[in-house]
Coordinates of C-alpha atoms and ligand atoms in Angstrom, one line a residue:
Chain A
M1247 CA -56.4 -18.7 131.5
I1248 CA -54.3 -18.6 128.3
V1249 CA -51.0 -16.6 128.3
N1250 CA -48.8 -15.9 125.4
L1251 CA -45.2 -15.8 126.2
G1252 CA -43.4 -14.2 123.3
P1253 CA -42.8 -14.0 120.4
Q1254 CA -40.8 -10.9 121.3
H1255 CA -39.6 -11.8 124.8
P1256 CA -36.1 -11.9 126.1
S1257 CA -36.6 -15.3 127.7
T1258 CA -37.4 -17.1 124.5
H1259 CA -34.0 -16.8 123.0
G1260 CA -35.3 -15.4 119.7
V1261 CA -38.7 -15.1 118.2
F1262 CA -40.6 -17.9 119.6
R1263 CA -44.0 -18.1 121.3
M1264 CA -45.3 -20.3 124.0
V1265 CA -49.1 -20.6 124.4
V1266 CA -49.5 -21.6 128.1
V1267 CA -52.8 -22.7 129.5
L1268 CA -52.8 -21.9 133.2
D1269 CA -54.8 -22.8 136.2
G1270 CA -53.7 -20.3 138.8
E1271 CA -49.9 -20.5 138.5
T1272 CA -49.8 -24.1 137.4
I1273 CA -49.3 -25.0 133.8
V1274 CA -52.1 -27.2 132.4
D1275 CA -50.8 -27.3 128.9
L1276 CA -48.2 -25.6 126.7
K1277 CA -48.0 -25.3 123.0
P1278 CA -44.9 -24.0 121.3
V1279 CA -45.4 -21.8 118.3
F1280 CA -42.5 -21.2 115.9
G1281 CA -41.7 -20.4 112.4
Y1282 CA -41.2 -16.7 112.9
L1283 CA -37.6 -17.0 111.7
H1284 CA -38.3 -19.4 108.8
R1285 CA -36.0 -18.5 105.9
N1286 CA -36.4 -21.5 103.6
H1287 CA -33.1 -23.0 104.4
E1288 CA -33.8 -26.4 102.8
K1289 CA -35.4 -25.1 99.7
I1290 CA -32.5 -22.6 99.2
G1291 CA -30.2 -25.5 99.6
E1292 CA -31.9 -27.2 96.7
R1293 CA -31.3 -24.2 94.5
C1294 CA -27.6 -23.8 95.5
T1295 CA -24.7 -25.8 94.4
W1296 CA -23.2 -28.3 96.9
L1297 CA -20.5 -25.9 98.0
Q1298 CA -22.8 -22.9 98.3
I1299 CA -24.8 -24.6 101.0
M1300 CA -21.7 -24.7 103.3
P1301 CA -21.9 -21.1 104.4
F1302 CA -25.7 -21.4 104.8
T1303 CA -25.2 -24.2 107.3
D1304 CA -23.4 -21.8 109.6
R1305 CA -26.6 -19.9 110.0
L1306 CA -28.6 -22.9 111.3
D1307 CA -27.3 -22.9 114.9
Y1308 CA -25.2 -19.8 114.8
I1309 CA -23.6 -20.6 118.1
S1310 CA -21.9 -23.7 116.8
S1311 CA -21.3 -23.2 113.1
M1312 CA -18.2 -25.5 113.0
S1313 CA -20.3 -28.5 114.0
N1314 CA -22.9 -27.7 111.4
N1315 CA -20.2 -27.6 108.7
F1316 CA -19.0 -30.9 110.0
G1317 CA -22.2 -32.7 109.5
Y1318 CA -22.8 -31.4 106.1
A1319 CA -19.3 -32.1 105.0
L1320 CA -19.7 -35.7 106.2
A1321 CA -22.9 -36.2 104.3
V1322 CA -21.5 -35.0 101.0
E1323 CA -18.2 -36.8 101.5
R1324 CA -20.0 -40.1 102.1
L1325 CA -21.7 -39.7 98.7
M1326 CA -18.5 -38.6 96.9
G1327 CA -16.5 -41.4 98.6
I1328 CA -13.6 -39.2 99.7
K1329 CA -11.8 -39.1 103.0
P1330 CA -10.0 -36.1 104.3
P1331 CA -6.3 -36.4 105.2
E1332 CA -5.2 -37.1 108.7
R1333 CA -4.3 -33.5 109.7
A1334 CA -7.7 -32.3 108.4
E1335 CA -9.5 -34.9 110.5
Y1336 CA -7.7 -33.7 113.6
I1337 CA -8.3 -30.1 112.9
R1338 CA -12.0 -30.9 112.4
V1339 CA -12.3 -32.7 115.7
M1340 CA -10.5 -29.8 117.4
M1341 CA -12.9 -27.3 116.0
A1342 CA -15.9 -29.4 116.7
E1343 CA -14.9 -29.8 120.4
L1344 CA -14.1 -26.1 120.8
T1345 CA -17.5 -25.4 119.4
R1346 CA -19.1 -27.8 121.9
I1347 CA -17.4 -25.9 124.7
V1348 CA -18.6 -22.5 123.3
S1349 CA -22.2 -23.8 122.9
H1350 CA -22.4 -25.3 126.4
L1351 CA -20.9 -22.2 128.0
V1352 CA -23.4 -20.0 126.3
S1353 CA -26.2 -22.4 127.4
I1354 CA -25.1 -22.4 131.0
G1355 CA -24.6 -18.7 131.1
F1356 CA -28.0 -17.9 129.7
L1357 CA -29.7 -20.5 131.9
L1358 CA -28.5 -18.4 134.8
N1359 CA -29.9 -15.4 133.0
D1360 CA -33.3 -17.1 132.8
L1361 CA -33.1 -17.8 136.5
G1362 CA -32.7 -14.1 137.1
A1363 CA -29.0 -13.9 137.9
Y1364 CA -28.8 -11.0 135.6
F1365 CA -25.8 -11.1 133.3
T1366 CA -22.9 -11.7 135.7
P1367 CA -22.6 -15.4 135.2
V1368 CA -23.3 -15.2 131.5
L1369 CA -20.5 -12.7 131.1
Y1370 CA -18.0 -14.9 132.9
A1371 CA -19.0 -17.7 130.5
L1372 CA -18.7 -15.4 127.5
E1373 CA -15.2 -14.5 128.4
E1374 CA -14.0 -18.0 127.5
R1375 CA -16.2 -18.0 124.5
E1376 CA -14.5 -14.8 123.2
L1377 CA -11.1 -16.4 123.5
I1378 CA -12.3 -19.5 121.6
L1379 CA -13.9 -17.2 119.0
D1380 CA -10.6 -15.5 118.6
I1381 CA -9.2 -18.9 117.5
F1382 CA -12.1 -19.4 115.0
E1383 CA -11.5 -15.9 113.6
A1384 CA -7.8 -16.6 113.1
V1385 CA -8.4 -19.9 111.3
S1386 CA -11.5 -19.2 109.4
G1387 CA -11.8 -15.5 109.1
S1388 CA -15.0 -15.1 111.0
R1389 CA -16.0 -15.3 114.6
M1390 CA -19.4 -16.9 114.2
M1391 CA -20.0 -17.7 110.5
C1392 CA -17.0 -19.8 110.1
N1393 CA -17.6 -21.6 106.8
Y1394 CA -14.4 -23.5 107.4
F1395 CA -15.0 -27.1 106.3
R1396 CA -14.7 -28.1 102.7
F1397 CA -15.4 -31.5 101.0
G1398 CA -12.4 -33.6 101.7
G1399 CA -10.7 -31.3 104.2
V1400 CA -10.8 -27.8 105.6
A1401 CA -10.4 -24.5 103.9
R1402 CA -6.9 -23.7 105.1
D1403 CA -4.3 -24.9 107.4
L1404 CA -4.0 -23.4 110.9
P1405 CA -2.2 -20.1 110.7
E1406 CA 0.9 -19.4 112.8
G1407 CA 0.4 -19.0 116.5
V1408 CA -3.1 -20.5 116.6
L1409 CA -1.9 -23.8 118.0
E1410 CA -0.2 -22.1 120.8
K1411 CA -3.4 -20.3 121.6
V1412 CA -5.4 -23.5 121.7
K1413 CA -2.8 -25.2 123.8
D1414 CA -2.8 -22.3 126.2
L1415 CA -6.6 -22.5 126.5
V1416 CA -6.9 -26.2 126.8
F1417 CA -4.1 -26.8 129.2
E1418 CA -4.2 -23.7 131.3
R1419 CA -7.2 -21.5 131.2
L1420 CA -10.2 -23.5 130.4
P1421 CA -9.9 -26.2 133.2
R1422 CA -9.3 -23.4 135.7
K1423 CA -12.2 -21.4 134.5
I1424 CA -14.6 -24.3 134.3
D1425 CA -13.7 -25.1 137.9
E1426 CA -14.4 -21.5 138.8
L1427 CA -17.8 -21.6 137.2
D1428 CA -18.5 -24.8 139.0
R1429 CA -17.5 -23.2 142.3
Y1430 CA -19.5 -20.1 141.5
L1431 CA -22.8 -21.8 140.6
T1432 CA -23.1 -25.5 141.3
R1433 CA -23.7 -25.3 145.1
N1434 CA -25.5 -22.1 145.1
E1435 CA -28.7 -22.7 147.1
I1436 CA -30.9 -20.5 145.0
V1437 CA -29.8 -22.2 141.8
R1438 CA -30.5 -25.6 143.4
V1439 CA -33.9 -24.6 144.7
R1440 CA -34.9 -23.2 141.4
T1441 CA -33.7 -26.1 139.3
E1442 CA -33.8 -29.4 141.2
G1443 CA -36.8 -31.4 140.3
V1444 CA -38.0 -28.8 137.8
G1445 CA -38.8 -29.8 134.3
V1446 CA -38.3 -33.5 134.8
L1447 CA -38.2 -35.7 131.7
T1448 CA -37.9 -39.4 132.3
A1449 CA -35.8 -41.7 130.2
E1450 CA -38.8 -43.3 128.6
Q1451 CA -40.3 -39.9 127.7
A1452 CA -37.1 -38.6 126.4
I1453 CA -36.7 -41.6 124.1
A1454 CA -40.4 -41.5 123.0
L1455 CA -39.9 -37.8 122.1
S1456 CA -36.7 -38.7 120.3
A1457 CA -34.8 -36.1 122.2
T1458 CA -31.0 -36.2 121.7
G1459 CA -27.9 -34.6 123.1
P1460 CA -27.7 -33.2 126.6
V1461 CA -31.5 -33.4 127.1
L1462 CA -31.4 -37.2 126.5
R1463 CA -28.3 -37.8 128.5
A1464 CA -29.4 -35.9 131.5
S1465 CA -32.4 -38.2 131.6
G1466 CA -30.1 -41.2 132.1
V1467 CA -29.6 -42.5 128.6
P1468 CA -25.9 -42.6 127.7
Y1469 CA -26.4 -42.2 124.0
D1470 CA -23.8 -40.2 122.1
I1471 CA -23.2 -40.5 118.4
R1472 CA -19.5 -40.0 118.9
R1473 CA -19.7 -43.4 120.5
A1474 CA -22.8 -45.0 119.1
D1475 CA -21.9 -44.4 115.4
P1476 CA -18.3 -43.0 115.5
Y1477 CA -17.6 -40.6 112.6
S1478 CA -14.4 -39.0 111.6
I1479 CA -11.8 -40.2 114.0
Y1480 CA -13.7 -40.2 117.3
D1481 CA -13.0 -43.9 117.8
R1482 CA -9.4 -43.0 118.5
F1483 CA -10.0 -40.8 121.5
E1484 CA -10.6 -41.7 125.1
F1485 CA -13.5 -39.9 126.6
D1486 CA -16.6 -40.7 128.7
V1487 CA -20.1 -40.2 127.6
A1488 CA -21.4 -37.9 130.4
V1489 CA -24.7 -39.0 131.8
R1490 CA -26.9 -37.9 134.7
Y1491 CA -30.1 -39.5 136.0
H1492 CA -32.6 -37.1 137.3
G1493 CA -33.6 -35.5 134.0
D1494 CA -34.3 -32.1 135.7
V1495 CA -32.9 -28.7 134.8
Y1496 CA -30.1 -29.0 137.4
D1497 CA -28.9 -32.2 135.9
R1498 CA -28.9 -30.7 132.4
Y1499 CA -26.7 -28.0 133.8
L1500 CA -24.3 -30.4 135.4
L1501 CA -24.2 -32.6 132.4
R1502 CA -23.1 -29.6 130.3
L1503 CA -20.3 -28.9 132.7
D1504 CA -19.3 -32.6 132.5
E1505 CA -19.3 -32.5 128.7
I1506 CA -17.1 -29.5 128.7
R1507 CA -14.6 -31.4 130.8
Q1508 CA -14.7 -34.3 128.4
S1509 CA -14.2 -32.0 125.4
I1510 CA -11.1 -30.6 127.1
R1511 CA -9.9 -34.2 127.5
I1512 CA -10.4 -34.9 123.8
L1513 CA -8.7 -31.7 122.9
K1514 CA -5.7 -32.6 124.9
Q1515 CA -5.4 -35.9 122.9
V1516 CA -5.9 -34.0 119.6
L1517 CA -3.1 -31.6 120.5
K1518 CA -0.8 -34.4 121.4
D1519 CA -1.1 -36.3 118.1
L1520 CA -1.9 -33.6 115.6
P1521 CA 0.1 -34.8 112.5
E1522 CA 1.7 -32.6 109.8
G1523 CA 0.5 -32.9 106.2
P1524 CA -2.0 -31.5 103.8
V1525 CA -5.4 -30.4 104.9
Q1526 CA -7.4 -31.1 101.8
V1527 CA -7.5 -34.0 99.3
G1528 CA -7.0 -33.0 95.7
K1529 CA -7.4 -29.5 94.4
P1530 CA -9.9 -27.1 95.8
Q1531 CA -12.8 -27.1 93.4
W1532 CA -15.7 -24.6 93.3
Q1533 CA -18.0 -27.0 91.5
V1534 CA -17.8 -30.5 93.0
R1535 CA -19.2 -33.5 91.2
V1536 CA -21.4 -35.6 93.5
P1537 CA -22.6 -38.9 92.1
A1538 CA -26.3 -39.7 92.2
G1539 CA -27.5 -41.4 95.4
E1540 CA -28.6 -40.5 98.8
S1541 CA -26.7 -40.2 102.1
Y1542 CA -27.2 -39.2 105.7
G1543 CA -24.4 -37.6 107.6
R1544 CA -24.8 -37.1 111.3
V1545 CA -22.7 -35.7 114.1
E1546 CA -23.2 -35.2 117.8
G1547 CA -23.6 -31.5 117.7
P1548 CA -23.5 -29.6 121.0
K1549 CA -27.3 -29.7 121.1
G1550 CA -27.9 -33.2 119.9
E1551 CA -27.9 -35.3 116.8
L1552 CA -27.5 -33.0 113.9
G1553 CA -28.1 -34.8 110.6
Y1554 CA -28.1 -33.9 107.0
Y1555 CA -30.0 -36.0 104.5
I1556 CA -29.1 -35.3 100.9
V1557 CA -30.3 -36.8 97.7
S1558 CA -28.3 -36.2 94.6
N1559 CA -29.2 -36.9 91.0
G1560 CA -25.8 -36.0 89.7
K1561 CA -26.6 -32.4 89.0
P1562 CA -24.5 -29.5 90.5
N1563 CA -27.1 -29.0 93.2
P1564 CA -28.9 -31.4 95.5
W1565 CA -32.3 -32.8 94.5
R1566 CA -33.3 -32.9 98.1
Y1567 CA -31.7 -31.5 101.2
H1568 CA -33.0 -32.0 104.6
V1569 CA -31.7 -31.1 108.1
R1570 CA -32.5 -32.9 111.2
A1571 CA -32.2 -30.1 113.6
P1572 CA -31.6 -31.1 117.3
S1573 CA -33.1 -27.9 118.7
F1574 CA -36.3 -28.4 116.8
I1575 CA -36.8 -32.0 117.9
N1576 CA -35.7 -31.4 121.5
L1577 CA -38.3 -28.6 121.6
T1578 CA -41.1 -31.2 121.3
S1579 CA -40.3 -32.3 124.9
L1580 CA -41.0 -28.8 126.2
A1581 CA -44.7 -29.4 126.8
Q1582 CA -44.0 -32.6 128.6
M1583 CA -41.4 -31.0 130.9
A1584 CA -43.6 -27.9 131.6
R1585 CA -46.9 -29.6 132.4
G1586 CA -47.7 -29.5 136.1
G1587 CA -45.0 -27.0 136.8
K1588 CA -45.2 -23.3 137.7
V1589 CA -45.4 -20.6 135.1
A1590 CA -42.3 -19.0 136.5
D1591 CA -40.3 -22.1 135.7
V1592 CA -41.2 -22.4 132.1
V1593 CA -38.6 -19.9 131.1
V1594 CA -35.9 -21.9 132.9
I1595 CA -37.1 -25.1 131.4
L1596 CA -36.9 -23.6 127.9
G1597 CA -33.4 -22.3 128.7
S1598 CA -32.3 -25.8 129.8
I1599 CA -33.3 -27.4 126.5
D1600 CA -30.9 -24.9 124.9
I1601 CA -32.6 -24.1 121.6
V1602 CA -31.3 -21.8 118.9
L1603 CA -34.1 -20.4 116.9
G1604 CA -32.1 -20.3 113.7
E1605 CA -32.1 -24.0 113.8
V1606 CA -35.6 -24.5 115.0
D1607 CA -37.1 -22.5 112.2
R1608 CA -34.6 -22.9 109.5
Chain B
M1094 CA -25.1 -24.8 156.2
N1095 CA -27.7 -22.9 154.3
G1096 CA -26.3 -19.9 152.3
L1097 CA -22.7 -21.2 152.2
G1098 CA -23.0 -22.0 148.5
I1099 CA -24.1 -18.5 147.8
I1100 CA -21.3 -17.0 149.8
R1101 CA -18.7 -19.1 148.1
G1102 CA -20.2 -18.1 144.7
L1103 CA -20.2 -14.4 145.5
W1104 CA -16.5 -14.7 146.6
V1105 CA -15.7 -15.5 143.0
T1106 CA -17.4 -12.3 141.8
F1107 CA -15.8 -10.3 144.5
K1108 CA -12.3 -11.5 143.5
H1109 CA -13.0 -10.5 139.9
F1110 CA -14.1 -7.1 141.0
I1111 CA -11.0 -6.5 143.2
L1112 CA -8.6 -7.9 140.5
T1113 CA -9.7 -5.3 138.0
Y1114 CA -8.6 -2.5 140.4
I1115 CA -5.3 -4.2 141.2
E1116 CA -4.5 -4.6 137.6
D1117 CA -5.4 -1.0 136.8
I1118 CA -3.2 0.3 139.5
R1119 CA -0.4 -2.0 138.6
A1120 CA -0.4 -1.3 134.9
G1121 CA -1.2 2.4 135.3
K1122 CA -1.9 4.5 132.2
K1123 CA -0.7 1.8 129.9
R1124 CA -3.8 -0.3 130.4
Y1125 CA -6.3 1.7 128.4
Y1126 CA -6.2 3.4 125.0
T1127 CA -2.8 2.0 124.1
Q1128 CA -1.9 -0.9 121.7
E1129 CA -0.1 -2.6 124.5
G1130 CA -3.1 -2.4 126.8
I1131 CA -5.4 -3.7 124.2
L1132 CA -3.2 -6.7 123.6
A1133 CA -2.8 -7.3 127.3
R1134 CA -6.6 -7.4 127.7
T1135 CA -7.1 -9.9 124.8
R1136 CA -4.6 -12.5 125.9
S1137 CA -5.7 -15.6 127.7
D1138 CA -3.9 -14.8 130.9
V1139 CA -5.7 -11.6 131.3
R1140 CA -6.6 -10.6 134.8
G1141 CA -9.3 -8.0 135.6
A1142 CA -11.3 -6.2 133.0
F1143 CA -11.6 -8.0 129.7
T1144 CA -13.5 -5.4 127.6
I1145 CA -12.3 -3.2 124.8
Q1146 CA -13.7 0.3 124.6
Y1147 CA -14.8 0.4 121.0
P1148 CA -14.7 2.7 119.0
E1149 CA -11.9 4.5 120.9
E1150 CA -10.0 1.2 121.0
K1151 CA -10.1 -1.3 118.3
Y1152 CA -9.5 -5.0 118.5
P1153 CA -6.7 -6.0 116.1
V1154 CA -8.1 -8.4 113.5
P1155 CA -6.2 -11.5 112.5
E1156 CA -4.9 -11.9 108.9
E1157 CA -7.6 -14.3 107.8
F1158 CA -10.4 -11.9 108.9
R1159 CA -12.8 -11.4 106.2
Y1160 CA -15.3 -8.7 105.4
I1161 CA -16.6 -7.3 102.1
P1162 CA -14.5 -8.4 99.1
F1163 CA -12.4 -5.9 97.2
L1164 CA -10.8 -6.0 93.7
V1165 CA -7.1 -6.0 93.5
Y1166 CA -5.4 -3.8 91.0
E1167 CA -1.8 -3.3 90.1
E1168 CA -0.7 0.2 89.6
G1169 CA 0.7 0.9 86.2
E1170 CA 3.4 3.5 85.3
N1171 CA 1.0 6.4 85.0
R1172 CA -0.9 5.4 88.1
E1173 CA -3.5 3.7 86.0
K1174 CA -5.3 0.8 87.6
N1175 CA -4.8 -2.6 86.0
Y1176 CA -7.4 -4.8 87.6
R1177 CA -6.3 -8.4 87.8
C1178 CA -9.8 -9.5 87.2
T1179 CA -10.4 -11.2 83.8
S1180 CA -14.2 -11.2 84.2
C1181 CA -14.2 -15.0 84.1
G1182 CA -17.3 -15.0 86.3
I1183 CA -16.4 -17.8 88.7
C1184 CA -16.9 -15.6 91.7
A1185 CA -20.3 -14.6 90.5
K1186 CA -21.2 -18.3 90.0
V1187 CA -19.9 -19.5 93.3
C1188 CA -21.4 -16.6 95.4
P1189 CA -24.2 -18.2 97.5
P1190 CA -26.5 -15.2 97.7
Q1191 CA -25.7 -14.2 94.2
C1192 CA -24.7 -10.6 94.9
I1193 CA -22.0 -10.1 92.3
W1194 CA -22.8 -8.6 89.0
I1195 CA -20.2 -8.4 86.2
V1196 CA -20.4 -6.8 82.8
R1197 CA -17.8 -8.0 80.4
T1198 CA -15.8 -5.7 78.2
T1199 CA -16.3 -6.2 74.5
D1200 CA -14.0 -4.9 71.8
P1201 CA -16.0 -2.1 70.1
N1202 CA -14.6 -3.0 66.6
T1203 CA -14.9 -6.7 66.5
G1204 CA -17.5 -7.3 69.2
K1205 CA -15.3 -10.0 70.8
P1206 CA -15.0 -10.1 74.6
I1207 CA -11.9 -8.7 76.3
P1208 CA -10.8 -10.3 79.5
A1209 CA -11.5 -7.4 81.7
P1210 CA -14.6 -6.3 83.5
A1211 CA -16.4 -3.2 82.2
E1212 CA -18.4 -3.0 85.3
F1213 CA -18.3 -4.9 88.5
Y1214 CA -20.9 -4.5 91.3
I1215 CA -21.3 -6.1 94.6
D1216 CA -24.4 -5.5 96.7
V1217 CA -22.7 -5.4 100.1
D1218 CA -25.9 -5.6 102.0
I1219 CA -26.6 -9.0 100.5
C1220 CA -23.0 -10.2 100.6
M1221 CA -22.7 -12.6 103.6
N1222 CA -18.9 -12.3 103.9
C1223 CA -18.4 -16.0 103.2
G1224 CA -15.2 -15.6 101.4
L1225 CA -15.9 -18.2 98.7
C1226 CA -15.3 -15.6 95.9
A1227 CA -11.8 -14.9 97.2
E1228 CA -11.1 -18.5 97.7
Y1229 CA -12.0 -19.7 94.3
C1230 CA -10.9 -16.8 92.1
P1231 CA -8.2 -18.3 89.8
F1232 CA -6.4 -15.0 89.3
D1233 CA -6.1 -13.8 92.9
A1234 CA -8.2 -10.8 91.7
I1235 CA -10.7 -10.6 94.5
K1236 CA -9.8 -10.6 98.1
M1237 CA -11.5 -10.1 101.4
D1238 CA -11.1 -6.8 103.1
H1239 CA -10.4 -5.9 106.7
D1240 CA -12.3 -2.6 106.8
Y1241 CA -15.5 -3.3 108.7
E1242 CA -16.7 0.2 109.3
I1243 CA -18.8 0.8 106.2
A1244 CA -22.2 1.7 107.8
S1245 CA -24.1 4.5 106.1
Y1246 CA -27.6 5.8 105.8
N1247 CA -28.4 5.2 102.2
R1248 CA -28.8 1.6 101.1
F1249 CA -29.1 2.0 97.4
A1250 CA -26.7 4.8 96.8
D1251 CA -24.0 3.7 99.1
H1252 CA -24.2 0.0 99.5
I1253 CA -24.0 -1.2 96.0
F1254 CA -20.3 -1.0 95.4
N1255 CA -19.1 -0.4 91.9
K1256 CA -15.7 -1.1 90.4
E1257 CA -14.2 2.1 91.6
R1258 CA -15.3 1.6 95.1
L1259 CA -14.2 -2.0 95.2
G1260 CA -10.8 -1.4 93.7
K1261 CA -7.8 -1.3 96.1
P1262 CA -4.2 -1.4 95.2
L1263 CA -2.0 -4.5 95.5
S1264 CA 0.1 -2.7 98.1
Y1265 CA -3.0 -2.5 100.3
Y1266 CA -3.5 -6.2 100.0
A1267 CA 0.1 -6.9 100.8
Q1268 CA -0.3 -4.8 103.9
I1269 CA -3.4 -6.4 105.4
R1270 CA -2.5 -10.0 104.5
P1271 CA 1.3 -10.2 104.4
Q1272 CA 1.5 -14.0 104.7
N1273 CA -1.1 -14.8 102.1
F1274 CA 0.4 -12.3 99.8
A1275 CA 3.9 -13.7 100.2
R1276 CA 2.6 -17.2 99.5
E1277 CA 0.8 -16.2 96.4
E1278 CA 3.6 -14.1 95.0
A1279 CA 6.0 -17.1 95.5
A1280 CA 3.5 -19.3 93.6
R1281 CA 3.2 -16.8 90.8
K1282 CA 6.9 -16.5 90.4
A1283 CA 7.4 -20.2 90.4
E1284 CA 4.7 -20.5 87.7
L1285 CA 6.4 -17.8 85.6
E1286 CA 9.7 -19.5 85.9
A1287 CA 8.2 -22.8 84.9
K1288 CA 6.7 -21.2 81.9
A1289 CA 10.0 -19.6 80.9
A1290 CA 11.7 -22.9 81.3
R1291 CA 9.2 -24.7 79.1
K1292 CA 9.3 -22.2 76.3
P1293 CA 12.9 -22.6 75.1
A1294 CA 12.6 -26.3 75.4
A1295 CA 9.6 -26.2 73.0
T1296 CA 11.4 -24.2 70.3
Ligands
SF4_2388 S1 -12.8 -11.6 90.4 FE1 -11.7 -13.5 89.9 S2 -13.3 -15.0 89.7 FE2 -14.3 -13.0 89.7 S3 -14.6 -12.6 87.5 FE3 -12.7 -11.6 88.2 S4 -11.1 -13.1 87.7 FE4 -13.0 -14.2 87.7
SF4_2389 S1 -18.0 -13.0 100.2 FE1 -19.4 -14.6 99.6 S2 -21.4 -13.5 99.6 FE2 -19.8 -11.9 99.5 S3 -19.5 -11.6 97.3 FE3 -18.0 -13.1 97.9 S4 -19.0 -15.1 97.5 FE4 -20.6 -13.5 97.5

């Protein structure tokens, strides 16, 4: 029997369709169908000037706009051959790690939603997210569409009081709340029965499907771009690459909790050494000159390797602009994970990959 | 033991539930519908309920908050509006979704352009509130607003803002963004003084 899950279905995190071939309740095959949210991101990028793409990158993975900005800024800076000042680097890392916490919290929360724990866990997770978004709003002006990074720095310095808020969160509230979430969910028997051994992806399969991010690391491959190809100033910080070995939904959940703890660790170091100084090299320009050439900038986004490939021919806009979207590529492993499982689990498996349709479809 | 994990987990929810009541009793009437209560519920050491009852209560926005842009004008002696905008067109060029439309003023006698906009439109349904126009305007003439309640029923009549609808006085700007305003005024003054200092030296 063939069942269509979606495109309009609360469990699919957006407009996304899964064509599931069933034998009784067992999944024989699964085909993801997407493109419902396609909005021509890459082609619009080729029409826009370099700077104008920045706000559009926010709209890829709208949960973690700061990381998206980061990757694009890196790609263009590499081509322009500029380096942001120290303070800007620290602020960037701070924002990227806060974004990772936000994204993982949302993912954990909604995973529980997919399991049927309707809205209580997710709202606990969203409380922390709201407080972090307050910080984003104060520095960048917007809660989700931050548009904060510029080539050679960030748009503006941290306003008064923001640093205190971050410190308060990082040192006081977040560790306590993450522990609470841990206590609340991790040993819950229902969660364990529903997730342990479900949606298994082995290390070989994960590599063969070029999965990245939490999906890859939960399968036992400690690959993190922050360590494998350190960008910005990540080589200065002490942190562990979280890794888990079973490759099932439960491990992906645990891995995200681990990563939040590591992010808090990085944030503590950032706050300790944050230097004074300018946040942008040179004068802010609305029309940057990017020399001809090509470059690839990649960051370890919350969902995996987020890469921007740009080709410039010296004109005010890119000749080619391509995004390697982690959600999109991780989604290819969905069929592998779901095959042989029960149809009731496919929603949870999808939730554990943590896709954002804005990024899948672009 | 089976079920222990569930009980431990539910204890967390139960504590949250009780805390809300304790806080409500402790803070009394102050907790809801007062500025103080709203602030208390948005701090990171909040206990109990976290939510804001919009629209009765409103969350205070930070200074950098950005919504639709507005055009700054300085009020002249007879309350006439002197827009700072010189219709240079940078904002229209930098705008990613291209939602700004400017018509330049031309001198009716000579046909030469005058640095002031005759018409200035922003299609606010297309504007994505990115703030680039305000960031790169060289004359501090366009700024991002804080007023986010602009919903209406008619897209074409009400959501294409013209110059009149976009214009807001300088005092309003100073009120919603005091720190930015102070910084810009200081820079302007310094520039004027530098100019004044240069002039006598040249003559
Ligand atoms: S608002 Fe500023 S950038 Fe736009 S046309 Fe007027 S002066 Fe130029
Ligand atoms: S805020 Fe952005 S989208 Fe809106 S008018 Fe300004 S530049 Fe255009």
